[in-house]
Amino acid sequence: MSAETDPVKVMKQEVGKAAAERVQSGTIVGLGTGSTTAYAIQYIGDRIKKGDLKDIKGIPTSFQAEVLAKEHGIPLTSLDAVDHIDVAIDGADEVDPQKNLIKGGGAAHTREKVVDSLAAQFIVVVDSGKLVDRLGSTFKLPVEVIPMAYVPVMRALEKLGGKPELRMGVKKAGPVVTDQGNMVIDVTFDSIDNPGELEKTINNIPGVLENGLFVGVANVVLVGEVKDGKPLVREM
């Protein structure tokens, strides 16, 4: 099966396209990180090239998003140059029925949370495999930590009932390093009963920069799925 006819790839493209179609001219757009969001960035660029979108400015949430935006001709700006963000488009690793999220698979969750939280509308793009009844069911919770504090932070996370492990690089010797120059601890919890409380508790541990719980931030969740071999997009 070729990549063009792979229903999963086509489904991700359709979810990205559906999000990109919600972007309007004259707006500031938060550009998220990840494979599905990459298609949204591509389609925003396509709309700009066609003249369908004008006067767009993007704010990337990662180096990856910045590179993609430049590649697809999206003009970029920064948070210190604007006073608002109209819409942000980003992916998620888990989404619960209340639209709470776990993010951070790409180690960009700190910048993502800043941008996504500032947006007047935050659109999440995911495939149906990311939907869970309870956060932490399938994905570990990422915690960004300054390097000098990772050992005491891991002890503190253990006291909260978590099983922490330092995220190691792939095709790289040593740990993953974020765009901020920090480390990521991935934490397994048997159950996250109160995501809002856990988000605050973890962020109060000295040395923690941010964690991957996004509670009460998402406005719209666009879900892609493959049914009978055909890609479909629905709003949650």
PDB file of C-alpha atoms in Angstrom:
ATOM      1  CA  MET A   1       0.000   0.000   0.000  1.00  0.00           C
ATOM      2  CA  SER A   2       1.461   3.350  -1.008  1.00  0.00           C
ATOM      3  CA  ALA A   3       1.702   6.257   1.413  1.00  0.00           C
ATOM      4  CA  GLU A   4      -0.881   8.176  -0.661  1.00  0.00           C
ATOM      5  CA  THR A   5      -3.496   5.458  -0.213  1.00  0.00           C
ATOM      6  CA  ASP A   6      -2.660   4.636   3.401  1.00  0.00           C
ATOM      7  CA  PRO A   7      -6.005   5.406   5.119  1.00  0.00           C
ATOM      8  CA  VAL A   8      -4.318   6.362   8.402  1.00  0.00           C
ATOM      9  CA  LYS A   9      -2.079   8.916   6.689  1.00  0.00           C
ATOM     10  CA  VAL A  10      -4.997  10.258   4.644  1.00  0.00           C
ATOM     11  CA  MET A  11      -7.067  10.511   7.838  1.00  0.00           C
ATOM     12  CA  LYS A  12      -4.349  12.581   9.547  1.00  0.00           C
ATOM     13  CA  GLN A  13      -4.185  14.814   6.488  1.00  0.00           C
ATOM     14  CA  GLU A  14      -7.961  15.317   6.570  1.00  0.00           C
ATOM     15  CA  VAL A  15      -7.952  16.247  10.279  1.00  0.00           C
ATOM     16  CA  GLY A  16      -5.153  18.744   9.669  1.00  0.00           C
ATOM     17  CA  LYS A  17      -7.022  20.162   6.686  1.00  0.00           C
ATOM     18  CA  ALA A  18     -10.259  20.480   8.689  1.00  0.00           C
ATOM     19  CA  ALA A  19      -8.415  22.528  11.329  1.00  0.00           C
ATOM     20  CA  ALA A  20      -6.642  24.670   8.723  1.00  0.00           C
ATOM     21  CA  GLU A  21      -9.979  25.488   7.103  1.00  0.00           C
ATOM     22  CA  ARG A  22     -11.104  27.137  10.354  1.00  0.00           C
ATOM     23  CA  VAL A  23      -8.323  29.707  10.162  1.00  0.00           C
ATOM     24  CA  GLN A  24      -9.503  33.118   8.913  1.00  0.00           C
ATOM     25  CA  SER A  25      -7.640  35.955   7.218  1.00  0.00           C
ATOM     26  CA  GLY A  26      -6.162  38.642   9.434  1.00  0.00           C
ATOM     27  CA  THR A  27      -5.533  36.325  12.385  1.00  0.00           C
ATOM     28  CA  ILE A  28      -2.627  35.279  14.579  1.00  0.00           C
ATOM     29  CA  VAL A  29      -2.313  31.492  14.673  1.00  0.00           C
ATOM     30  CA  GLY A  30      -0.537  29.275  17.201  1.00  0.00           C
ATOM     31  CA  LEU A  31       1.234  26.498  15.298  1.00  0.00           C
ATOM     32  CA  GLY A  32       1.522  23.277  17.256  1.00  0.00           C
ATOM     33  CA  THR A  33       3.872  20.334  17.115  1.00  0.00           C
ATOM     34  CA  GLY A  34       3.455  16.759  15.875  1.00  0.00           C
ATOM     35  CA  SER A  35       2.568  14.730  12.793  1.00  0.00           C
ATOM     36  CA  THR A  36      -1.119  15.675  12.480  1.00  0.00           C
ATOM     37  CA  THR A  37      -0.482  19.356  13.231  1.00  0.00           C
ATOM     38  CA  ALA A  38       2.219  19.313  10.544  1.00  0.00           C
ATOM     39  CA  TYR A  39      -0.516  18.709   7.964  1.00  0.00           C
ATOM     40  CA  ALA A  40      -2.492  21.668   9.355  1.00  0.00           C
ATOM     41  CA  ILE A  41       0.598  23.868   8.912  1.00  0.00           C
ATOM     42  CA  GLN A  42       0.999  22.558   5.360  1.00  0.00           C
ATOM     43  CA  TYR A  43      -2.632  23.332   4.474  1.00  0.00           C
ATOM     44  CA  ILE A  44      -2.466  26.820   6.023  1.00  0.00           C
ATOM     45  CA  GLY A  45       0.535  27.422   3.779  1.00  0.00           C
ATOM     46  CA  ASP A  46      -1.402  26.095   0.774  1.00  0.00           C
ATOM     47  CA  ARG A  47      -4.289  28.486   1.508  1.00  0.00           C
ATOM     48  CA  ILE A  48      -1.856  31.419   1.741  1.00  0.00           C
ATOM     49  CA  LYS A  49      -0.280  30.471  -1.616  1.00  0.00           C
ATOM     50  CA  LYS A  50      -3.737  30.281  -3.260  1.00  0.00           C
ATOM     51  CA  GLY A  51      -4.635  33.721  -1.890  1.00  0.00           C
ATOM     52  CA  ASP A  52      -7.441  32.163   0.150  1.00  0.00           C
ATOM     53  CA  LEU A  53      -5.778  33.384   3.373  1.00  0.00           C
ATOM     54  CA  LYS A  54      -4.227  36.816   3.804  1.00  0.00           C
ATOM     55  CA  ASP A  55      -2.481  38.709   6.587  1.00  0.00           C
ATOM     56  CA  ILE A  56      -1.720  35.589   8.657  1.00  0.00           C
ATOM     57  CA  LYS A  57       0.953  35.494  11.326  1.00  0.00           C
ATOM     58  CA  GLY A  58       2.052  32.271  12.994  1.00  0.00           C
ATOM     59  CA  ILE A  59       3.543  31.668  16.420  1.00  0.00           C
ATOM     60  CA  PRO A  60       5.373  28.312  16.522  1.00  0.00           C
ATOM     61  CA  THR A  61       5.407  26.122  19.629  1.00  0.00           C
ATOM     62  CA  SER A  62       8.665  24.370  18.751  1.00  0.00           C
ATOM     63  CA  PHE A  63      11.675  24.432  16.473  1.00  0.00           C
ATOM     64  CA  GLN A  64       9.938  21.766  14.366  1.00  0.00           C
ATOM     65  CA  ALA A  65       6.851  23.978  13.918  1.00  0.00           C
ATOM     66  CA  GLU A  66       9.062  26.962  13.068  1.00  0.00           C
ATOM     67  CA  VAL A  67      10.904  25.027  10.344  1.00  0.00           C
ATOM     68  CA  LEU A  68       7.640  23.725   8.853  1.00  0.00           C
ATOM     69  CA  ALA A  69       6.014  27.163   8.889  1.00  0.00           C
ATOM     70  CA  LYS A  70       8.958  28.700   7.032  1.00  0.00           C
ATOM     71  CA  GLU A  71       8.932  25.796   4.573  1.00  0.00           C
ATOM     72  CA  HIS A  72       5.246  26.426   3.784  1.00  0.00           C
ATOM     73  CA  GLY A  73       5.492  30.195   3.576  1.00  0.00           C
ATOM     74  CA  ILE A  74       3.711  31.175   6.794  1.00  0.00           C
ATOM     75  CA  PRO A  75       4.981  34.531   8.151  1.00  0.00           C
ATOM     76  CA  LEU A  76       6.067  34.202  11.777  1.00  0.00           C
ATOM     77  CA  THR A  77       5.895  36.506  14.774  1.00  0.00           C
ATOM     78  CA  SER A  78       6.556  36.156  18.512  1.00  0.00           C
ATOM     79  CA  LEU A  79       4.675  36.572  21.772  1.00  0.00           C
ATOM     80  CA  ASP A  80       6.452  39.805  22.595  1.00  0.00           C
ATOM     81  CA  ALA A  81       5.270  41.337  19.306  1.00  0.00           C
ATOM     82  CA  VAL A  82       1.528  40.582  19.645  1.00  0.00           C
ATOM     83  CA  ASP A  83      -1.124  41.164  22.288  1.00  0.00           C
ATOM     84  CA  HIS A  84      -3.332  38.161  21.475  1.00  0.00           C
ATOM     85  CA  ILE A  85      -3.589  34.835  19.618  1.00  0.00           C
ATOM     86  CA  ASP A  86      -6.821  34.197  17.708  1.00  0.00           C
ATOM     87  CA  VAL A  87      -6.575  30.443  17.257  1.00  0.00           C
ATOM     88  CA  ALA A  88      -4.085  27.687  18.058  1.00  0.00           C
ATOM     89  CA  ILE A  89      -3.949  24.265  16.399  1.00  0.00           C
ATOM     90  CA  ASP A  90      -2.138  21.463  18.190  1.00  0.00           C
ATOM     91  CA  GLY A  91      -2.193  17.716  18.726  1.00  0.00           C
ATOM     92  CA  ALA A  92      -2.480  15.655  21.912  1.00  0.00           C
ATOM     93  CA  ASP A  93      -1.323  12.286  23.205  1.00  0.00           C
ATOM     94  CA  GLU A  94      -4.511  11.680  25.193  1.00  0.00           C
ATOM     95  CA  VAL A  95      -7.946  13.365  25.296  1.00  0.00           C
ATOM     96  CA  ASP A  96     -10.543  12.593  27.994  1.00  0.00           C
ATOM     97  CA  PRO A  97     -14.343  13.144  27.709  1.00  0.00           C
ATOM     98  CA  GLN A  98     -13.985  16.607  29.337  1.00  0.00           C
ATOM     99  CA  LYS A  99     -11.467  17.637  26.615  1.00  0.00           C
ATOM    100  CA  ASN A 100      -8.611  17.587  29.111  1.00  0.00           C
ATOM    101  CA  LEU A 101      -5.329  16.520  27.541  1.00  0.00           C
ATOM    102  CA  ILE A 102      -1.961  14.941  28.085  1.00  0.00           C
ATOM    103  CA  LYS A 103       0.631  16.437  25.757  1.00  0.00           C
ATOM    104  CA  GLY A 104       4.406  16.284  25.552  1.00  0.00           C
ATOM    105  CA  GLY A 105       5.246  13.283  23.403  1.00  0.00           C
ATOM    106  CA  GLY A 106       7.383  15.636  21.360  1.00  0.00           C
ATOM    107  CA  ALA A 107       8.886  17.309  24.465  1.00  0.00           C
ATOM    108  CA  ALA A 108       7.367  20.665  23.421  1.00  0.00           C
ATOM    109  CA  HIS A 109       4.558  20.867  25.994  1.00  0.00           C
ATOM    110  CA  THR A 110       5.868  23.937  27.844  1.00  0.00           C
ATOM    111  CA  ARG A 111       5.826  26.200  24.815  1.00  0.00           C
ATOM    112  CA  GLU A 112       2.634  24.517  23.618  1.00  0.00           C
ATOM    113  CA  LYS A 113       0.875  25.292  26.899  1.00  0.00           C
ATOM    114  CA  VAL A 114       1.918  28.957  26.771  1.00  0.00           C
ATOM    115  CA  VAL A 115       0.648  29.416  23.203  1.00  0.00           C
ATOM    116  CA  ASP A 116      -2.437  27.189  23.419  1.00  0.00           C
ATOM    117  CA  SER A 117      -3.590  28.784  26.684  1.00  0.00           C
ATOM    118  CA  LEU A 118      -3.299  32.306  25.250  1.00  0.00           C
ATOM    119  CA  ALA A 119      -5.408  31.483  22.176  1.00  0.00           C
ATOM    120  CA  ALA A 120      -9.019  32.676  22.044  1.00  0.00           C
ATOM    121  CA  GLN A 121      -9.796  29.282  20.465  1.00  0.00           C
ATOM    122  CA  PHE A 122      -7.672  26.165  20.877  1.00  0.00           C
ATOM    123  CA  ILE A 123      -8.362  23.426  18.307  1.00  0.00           C
ATOM    124  CA  VAL A 124      -7.002  19.961  19.088  1.00  0.00           C
ATOM    125  CA  VAL A 125      -6.353  17.560  16.206  1.00  0.00           C
ATOM    126  CA  VAL A 126      -6.103  13.852  17.033  1.00  0.00           C
ATOM    127  CA  ASP A 127      -6.907  10.392  15.747  1.00  0.00           C
ATOM    128  CA  SER A 128      -9.502   8.313  17.602  1.00  0.00           C
ATOM    129  CA  GLY A 129      -6.760   6.219  19.233  1.00  0.00           C
ATOM    130  CA  LYS A 130      -5.929   9.214  21.430  1.00  0.00           C
ATOM    131  CA  LEU A 131      -9.368   9.225  23.092  1.00  0.00           C
ATOM    132  CA  VAL A 132      -9.369   7.772  26.627  1.00  0.00           C
ATOM    133  CA  ASP A 133     -11.875   7.534  29.478  1.00  0.00           C
ATOM    134  CA  ARG A 134      -9.251   8.711  31.971  1.00  0.00           C
ATOM    135  CA  LEU A 135      -5.955  10.541  31.466  1.00  0.00           C
ATOM    136  CA  GLY A 136      -2.827   8.479  32.045  1.00  0.00           C
ATOM    137  CA  SER A 137      -4.484   5.306  30.734  1.00  0.00           C
ATOM    138  CA  THR A 138      -2.180   4.851  27.754  1.00  0.00           C
ATOM    139  CA  PHE A 139       0.417   7.622  27.933  1.00  0.00           C
ATOM    140  CA  LYS A 140       2.954   8.643  30.526  1.00  0.00           C
ATOM    141  CA  LEU A 141       2.780  12.192  31.886  1.00  0.00           C
ATOM    142  CA  PRO A 142       5.739  14.308  30.681  1.00  0.00           C
ATOM    143  CA  VAL A 143       7.298  16.739  33.156  1.00  0.00           C
ATOM    144  CA  GLU A 144       9.892  19.279  32.002  1.00  0.00           C
ATOM    145  CA  VAL A 145      12.553  19.874  34.650  1.00  0.00           C
ATOM    146  CA  ILE A 146      15.734  21.937  34.872  1.00  0.00           C
ATOM    147  CA  PRO A 147      18.781  19.620  34.698  1.00  0.00           C
ATOM    148  CA  MET A 148      20.167  20.306  38.189  1.00  0.00           C
ATOM    149  CA  ALA A 149      16.870  19.293  39.820  1.00  0.00           C
ATOM    150  CA  TYR A 150      15.893  16.117  37.990  1.00  0.00           C
ATOM    151  CA  VAL A 151      16.842  13.712  40.827  1.00  0.00           C
ATOM    152  CA  PRO A 152      14.947  15.507  43.648  1.00  0.00           C
ATOM    153  CA  VAL A 153      12.008  16.069  41.286  1.00  0.00           C
ATOM    154  CA  MET A 154      11.896  12.332  40.532  1.00  0.00           C
ATOM    155  CA  ARG A 155      11.804  11.634  44.294  1.00  0.00           C
ATOM    156  CA  ALA A 156       8.953  14.114  44.720  1.00  0.00           C
ATOM    157  CA  LEU A 157       7.022  12.506  41.869  1.00  0.00           C
ATOM    158  CA  GLU A 158       7.450   9.099  43.507  1.00  0.00           C
ATOM    159  CA  LYS A 159       5.907  10.515  46.707  1.00  0.00           C
ATOM    160  CA  LEU A 160       2.890  11.541  44.605  1.00  0.00           C
ATOM    161  CA  GLY A 161       2.460   7.901  43.582  1.00  0.00           C
ATOM    162  CA  GLY A 162       4.166   8.154  40.218  1.00  0.00           C
ATOM    163  CA  LYS A 163       6.804   5.971  38.590  1.00  0.00           C
ATOM    164  CA  PRO A 164       9.210   8.466  36.972  1.00  0.00           C
ATOM    165  CA  GLU A 165      11.855   7.796  34.351  1.00  0.00           C
ATOM    166  CA  LEU A 166      14.176  10.181  32.562  1.00  0.00           C
ATOM    167  CA  ARG A 167      13.373  10.318  28.850  1.00  0.00           C
ATOM    168  CA  MET A 168      16.373   9.188  26.832  1.00  0.00           C
ATOM    169  CA  GLY A 169      17.171  10.255  23.282  1.00  0.00           C
ATOM    170  CA  VAL A 170      16.715   8.082  20.222  1.00  0.00           C
ATOM    171  CA  LYS A 171      19.805   7.935  17.996  1.00  0.00           C
ATOM    172  CA  LYS A 172      21.433  10.161  20.611  1.00  0.00           C
ATOM    173  CA  ALA A 173      23.564   9.317  23.624  1.00  0.00           C
ATOM    174  CA  GLY A 174      21.978  10.679  26.787  1.00  0.00           C
ATOM    175  CA  PRO A 175      18.648  12.266  27.684  1.00  0.00           C
ATOM    176  CA  VAL A 176      16.207  14.208  25.516  1.00  0.00           C
ATOM    177  CA  VAL A 177      16.872  17.958  25.737  1.00  0.00           C
ATOM    178  CA  THR A 178      13.954  20.363  25.176  1.00  0.00           C
ATOM    179  CA  ASP A 179      14.034  23.593  23.149  1.00  0.00           C
ATOM    180  CA  GLN A 180      14.563  25.335  26.514  1.00  0.00           C
ATOM    181  CA  GLY A 181      17.612  23.185  27.304  1.00  0.00           C
ATOM    182  CA  ASN A 182      15.840  21.131  29.976  1.00  0.00           C
ATOM    183  CA  MET A 183      15.122  17.437  30.575  1.00  0.00           C
ATOM    184  CA  VAL A 184      11.869  15.487  30.446  1.00  0.00           C
ATOM    185  CA  ILE A 185      10.718  13.020  33.085  1.00  0.00           C
ATOM    186  CA  ASP A 186       7.952  10.642  31.952  1.00  0.00           C
ATOM    187  CA  VAL A 187       5.731   9.588  34.859  1.00  0.00           C
ATOM    188  CA  THR A 188       3.394   6.597  35.020  1.00  0.00           C
ATOM    189  CA  PHE A 189       0.422   7.024  37.349  1.00  0.00           C
ATOM    190  CA  ASP A 190      -1.929   4.143  38.152  1.00  0.00           C
ATOM    191  CA  SER A 191      -4.786   6.635  38.078  1.00  0.00           C
ATOM    192  CA  ILE A 192      -5.131  10.392  37.523  1.00  0.00           C
ATOM    193  CA  ASP A 193      -8.378  11.067  39.367  1.00  0.00           C
ATOM    194  CA  ASN A 194      -8.118  14.868  39.475  1.00  0.00           C
ATOM    195  CA  PRO A 195      -6.049  16.206  36.548  1.00  0.00           C
ATOM    196  CA  GLY A 196      -6.458  19.853  37.582  1.00  0.00           C
ATOM    197  CA  GLU A 197      -5.103  19.271  41.086  1.00  0.00           C
ATOM    198  CA  LEU A 198      -2.253  17.079  39.870  1.00  0.00           C
ATOM    199  CA  GLU A 199      -1.253  19.687  37.273  1.00  0.00           C
ATOM    200  CA  LYS A 200      -0.912  22.354  40.000  1.00  0.00           C
ATOM    201  CA  THR A 201       0.784  20.035  42.504  1.00  0.00           C
ATOM    202  CA  ILE A 202       3.475  18.931  40.050  1.00  0.00           C
ATOM    203  CA  ASN A 203       4.116  22.486  38.861  1.00  0.00           C
ATOM    204  CA  ASN A 204       4.712  23.520  42.488  1.00  0.00           C
ATOM    205  CA  ILE A 205       7.658  21.110  42.830  1.00  0.00           C
ATOM    206  CA  PRO A 206      10.842  23.236  42.795  1.00  0.00           C
ATOM    207  CA  GLY A 207      12.754  22.611  39.583  1.00  0.00           C
ATOM    208  CA  VAL A 208       9.692  21.742  37.488  1.00  0.00           C
ATOM    209  CA  LEU A 209       9.100  24.086  34.571  1.00  0.00           C
ATOM    210  CA  GLU A 210       5.824  22.606  33.286  1.00  0.00           C
ATOM    211  CA  ASN A 211       3.953  19.310  32.935  1.00  0.00           C
ATOM    212  CA  GLY A 212       1.863  17.826  30.148  1.00  0.00           C
ATOM    213  CA  LEU A 213      -1.582  18.070  31.746  1.00  0.00           C
ATOM    214  CA  PHE A 214      -3.719  20.579  29.822  1.00  0.00           C
ATOM    215  CA  VAL A 215      -6.876  21.064  31.892  1.00  0.00           C
ATOM    216  CA  GLY A 216      -9.692  23.300  30.667  1.00  0.00           C
ATOM    217  CA  VAL A 217      -7.648  24.635  27.742  1.00  0.00           C
ATOM    218  CA  ALA A 218      -9.116  22.899  24.667  1.00  0.00           C
ATOM    219  CA  ASN A 219     -12.199  24.412  23.010  1.00  0.00           C
ATOM    220  CA  VAL A 220     -12.638  22.132  20.000  1.00  0.00           C
ATOM    221  CA  VAL A 221     -11.401  18.573  19.430  1.00  0.00           C
ATOM    222  CA  LEU A 222     -11.345  17.316  15.838  1.00  0.00           C
ATOM    223  CA  VAL A 223     -11.107  13.529  15.760  1.00  0.00           C
ATOM    224  CA  GLY A 224     -10.002  11.541  12.753  1.00  0.00           C
ATOM    225  CA  GLU A 225     -10.927   7.898  12.324  1.00  0.00           C
ATOM    226  CA  VAL A 226     -10.938   5.261   9.626  1.00  0.00           C
ATOM    227  CA  LYS A 227     -14.258   3.491   9.054  1.00  0.00           C
ATOM    228  CA  ASP A 228     -14.675   0.848   6.354  1.00  0.00           C
ATOM    229  CA  GLY A 229     -11.309   1.922   4.983  1.00  0.00           C
ATOM    230  CA  LYS A 230     -12.406   5.553   4.608  1.00  0.00           C
ATOM    231  CA  PRO A 231     -11.030   8.514   6.578  1.00  0.00           C
ATOM    232  CA  LEU A 232     -13.607  10.545   8.532  1.00  0.00           C
ATOM    233  CA  VAL A 233     -13.344  13.662  10.707  1.00  0.00           C
ATOM    234  CA  ARG A 234     -15.783  14.467  13.505  1.00  0.00           C
ATOM    235  CA  GLU A 235     -15.939  17.151  16.152  1.00  0.00           C
ATOM    236  CA  MET A 236     -15.959  15.885  19.725  1.00  0.00           C
TER     237      MET A 236
END
